XYZ file of C-alpha atoms in Angstrom:
208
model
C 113.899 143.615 48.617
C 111.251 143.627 51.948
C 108.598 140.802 51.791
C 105.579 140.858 53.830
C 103.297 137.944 53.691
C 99.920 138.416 55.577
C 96.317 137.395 55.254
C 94.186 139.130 54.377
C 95.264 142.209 56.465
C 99.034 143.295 57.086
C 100.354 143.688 60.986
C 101.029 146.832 62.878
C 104.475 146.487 62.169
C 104.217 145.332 58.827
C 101.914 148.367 57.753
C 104.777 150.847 59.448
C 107.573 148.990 57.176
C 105.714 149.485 54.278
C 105.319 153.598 55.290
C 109.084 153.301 55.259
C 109.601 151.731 52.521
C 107.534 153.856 50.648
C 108.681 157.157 52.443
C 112.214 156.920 51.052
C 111.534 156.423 47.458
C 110.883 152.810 47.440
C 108.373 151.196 44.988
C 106.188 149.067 46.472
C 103.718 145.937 45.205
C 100.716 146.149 47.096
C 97.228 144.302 46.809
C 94.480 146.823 46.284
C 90.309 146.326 46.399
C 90.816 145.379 42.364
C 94.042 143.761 41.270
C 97.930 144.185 42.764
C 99.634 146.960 41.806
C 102.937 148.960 41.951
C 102.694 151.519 43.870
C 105.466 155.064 44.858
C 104.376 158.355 46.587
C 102.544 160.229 44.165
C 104.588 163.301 44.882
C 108.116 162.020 44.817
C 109.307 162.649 41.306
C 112.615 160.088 41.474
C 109.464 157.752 42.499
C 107.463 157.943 39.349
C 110.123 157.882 37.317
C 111.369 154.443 38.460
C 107.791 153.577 38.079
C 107.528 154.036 34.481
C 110.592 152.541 33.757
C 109.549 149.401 35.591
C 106.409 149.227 33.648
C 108.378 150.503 30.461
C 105.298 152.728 29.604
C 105.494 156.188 27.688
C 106.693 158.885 29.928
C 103.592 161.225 29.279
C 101.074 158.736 30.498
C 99.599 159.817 34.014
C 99.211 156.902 36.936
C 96.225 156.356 38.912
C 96.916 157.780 42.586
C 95.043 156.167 45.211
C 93.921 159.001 48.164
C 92.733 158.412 52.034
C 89.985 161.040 52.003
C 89.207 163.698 49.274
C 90.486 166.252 51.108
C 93.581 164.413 50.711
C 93.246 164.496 47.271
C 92.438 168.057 47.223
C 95.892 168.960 48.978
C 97.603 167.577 46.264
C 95.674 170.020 43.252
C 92.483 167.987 42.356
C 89.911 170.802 41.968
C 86.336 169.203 42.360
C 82.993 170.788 41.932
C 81.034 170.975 45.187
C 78.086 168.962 43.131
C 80.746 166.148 42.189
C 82.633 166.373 45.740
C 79.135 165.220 46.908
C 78.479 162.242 44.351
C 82.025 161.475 45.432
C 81.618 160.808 49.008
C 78.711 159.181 48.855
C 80.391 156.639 46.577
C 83.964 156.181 47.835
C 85.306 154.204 49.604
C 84.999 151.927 46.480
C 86.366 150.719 43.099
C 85.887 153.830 41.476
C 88.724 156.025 39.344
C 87.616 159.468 38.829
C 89.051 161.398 36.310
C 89.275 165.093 37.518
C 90.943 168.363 36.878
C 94.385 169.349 38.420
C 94.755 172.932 39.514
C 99.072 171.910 39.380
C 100.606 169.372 37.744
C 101.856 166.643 40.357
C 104.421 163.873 39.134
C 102.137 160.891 38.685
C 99.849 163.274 36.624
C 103.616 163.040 34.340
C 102.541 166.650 32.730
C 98.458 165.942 32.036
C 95.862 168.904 33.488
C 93.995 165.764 34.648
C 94.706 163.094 37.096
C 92.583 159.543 37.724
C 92.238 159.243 41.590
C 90.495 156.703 43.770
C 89.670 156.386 47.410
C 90.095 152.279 47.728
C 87.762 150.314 49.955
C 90.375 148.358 51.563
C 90.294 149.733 55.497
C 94.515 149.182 55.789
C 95.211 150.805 52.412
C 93.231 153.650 53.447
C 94.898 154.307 56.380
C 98.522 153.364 54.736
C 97.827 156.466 52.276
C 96.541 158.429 55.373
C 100.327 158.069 56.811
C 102.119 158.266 53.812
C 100.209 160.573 51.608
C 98.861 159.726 48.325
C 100.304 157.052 46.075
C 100.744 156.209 42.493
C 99.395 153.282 41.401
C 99.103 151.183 38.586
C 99.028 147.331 37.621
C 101.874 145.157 38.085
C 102.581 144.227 34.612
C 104.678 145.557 31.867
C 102.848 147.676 29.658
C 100.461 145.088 27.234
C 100.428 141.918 29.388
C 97.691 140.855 31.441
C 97.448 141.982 35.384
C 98.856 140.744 38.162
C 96.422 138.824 41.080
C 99.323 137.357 42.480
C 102.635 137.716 43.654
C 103.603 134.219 42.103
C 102.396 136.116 38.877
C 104.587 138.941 38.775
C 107.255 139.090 36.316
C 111.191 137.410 38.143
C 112.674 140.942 36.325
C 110.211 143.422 37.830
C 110.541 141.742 41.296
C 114.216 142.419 41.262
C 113.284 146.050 40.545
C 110.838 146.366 43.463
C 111.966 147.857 46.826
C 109.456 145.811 49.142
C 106.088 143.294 48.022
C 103.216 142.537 50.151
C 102.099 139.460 49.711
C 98.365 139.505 50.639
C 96.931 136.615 48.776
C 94.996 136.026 45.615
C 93.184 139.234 44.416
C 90.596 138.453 41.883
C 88.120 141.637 42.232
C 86.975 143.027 39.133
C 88.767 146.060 37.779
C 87.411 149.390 39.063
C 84.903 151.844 37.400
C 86.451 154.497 35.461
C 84.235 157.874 35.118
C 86.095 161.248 33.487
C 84.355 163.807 35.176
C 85.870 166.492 33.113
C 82.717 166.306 30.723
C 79.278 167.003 31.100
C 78.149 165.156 31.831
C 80.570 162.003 33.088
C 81.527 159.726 30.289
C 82.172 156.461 31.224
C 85.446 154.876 29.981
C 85.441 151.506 31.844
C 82.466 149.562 33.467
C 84.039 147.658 36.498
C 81.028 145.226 38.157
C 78.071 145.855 36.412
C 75.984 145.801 39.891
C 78.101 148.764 41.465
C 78.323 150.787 38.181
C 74.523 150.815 37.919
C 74.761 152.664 41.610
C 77.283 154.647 39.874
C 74.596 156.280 37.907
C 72.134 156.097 40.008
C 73.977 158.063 42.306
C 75.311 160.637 39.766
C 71.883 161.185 38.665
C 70.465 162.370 42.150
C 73.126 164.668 42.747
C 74.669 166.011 39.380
């Protein structure tokens, strides 16, 4: 297994291994702007499998997948209204899931019409999915155990599993802001920081 240790921000070099990595099927712990996670291209079948096994989660549960822009997200089968697509950008970058409609299944959707999808607010993540296309992700824990804000924290038996871990410190953001957008309106599922949901809303209410 790859380690990368960095603070705060990975090197040139370091961000290109991690492309690699991810590029040939690897699964990959990376921090994120909430809480680390694993993380496989959200397109690469082989990938999501290995995923779910890791986590030893029910097949039919979809992943998060983390996106560089939504018109990255849109390549892959999200269909957004052009009223949401503007509440959207006006929000992301930031800890907010979306859940939205799929015109195709993709593999981390694993068979759901819907897919949860997030534009993160960490500048190097970003432009990691901008090289490597969009990723799964989801916490770094097996399936009913609490997450992972540290690479000290994760489990000895899913490190042996991994293909590469970046090491980026202590993560200790609060969980994102979940929002299903398939409804009329939004329902909210999960309130991240009080403070940005309440912008959430505000937002949504100017432009829905």
């Amino acid at each position: 297994m790859q380690r990368w240790t960095f603070n705060t921000v990975p090197t040139s070099l370091q961000l290109a291994e991690i492309e690699k990595a991810l590029r040939h099927g690897g699964v990959v712990l990376l921090p994120t702007d909430t809480i680390y996670g694993l993380h496989a291209l959200a397109t690469d079948q082989s990938a999501a499998d290995r995923v779910a096994a890791i986590k030893g989660r029910e097949d039919t549960k979809p992943f998060v997948v983390l996106g560089a822009s939504v018109e990255q997200l849109e390549e892959i089968g999200i269909d957004i209204r052009p009223e949401v697509r503007n509440a959207l950008r006006s929000l992301w970058p930031a800890p907010l899931t979306a859940i939205l409609p799929l015109r195709r299944p993709v593999p981390a959707s694993r068979g759901a019409s819907t897919l949860a999808v997030r534009i993160p607010a960490l500048d190097w993540l970003r432009s990691l999915v901008e090289r490597t296309g969009p990723l799964l992700s989801t916490s770094a824990n097996r399936s009913g155990e609490p997450p992972v804000d540290s690479p000290e924290n994760l489990a000895r038996e899913l490190q042996n599993s991994l293909d590469g871990l970046a090491d980026g410190g202590l993560c200790h953001a609060e969980p994102s802001t979940i929002l299903d957008f398939t409804s009329d309106p939004p329902r909210l599922i999960r309130e991240g920081s009080q403070l940005f949901s309440q912008k959430v809303w505000k937002t949504l209410r100017k432009s829905l």
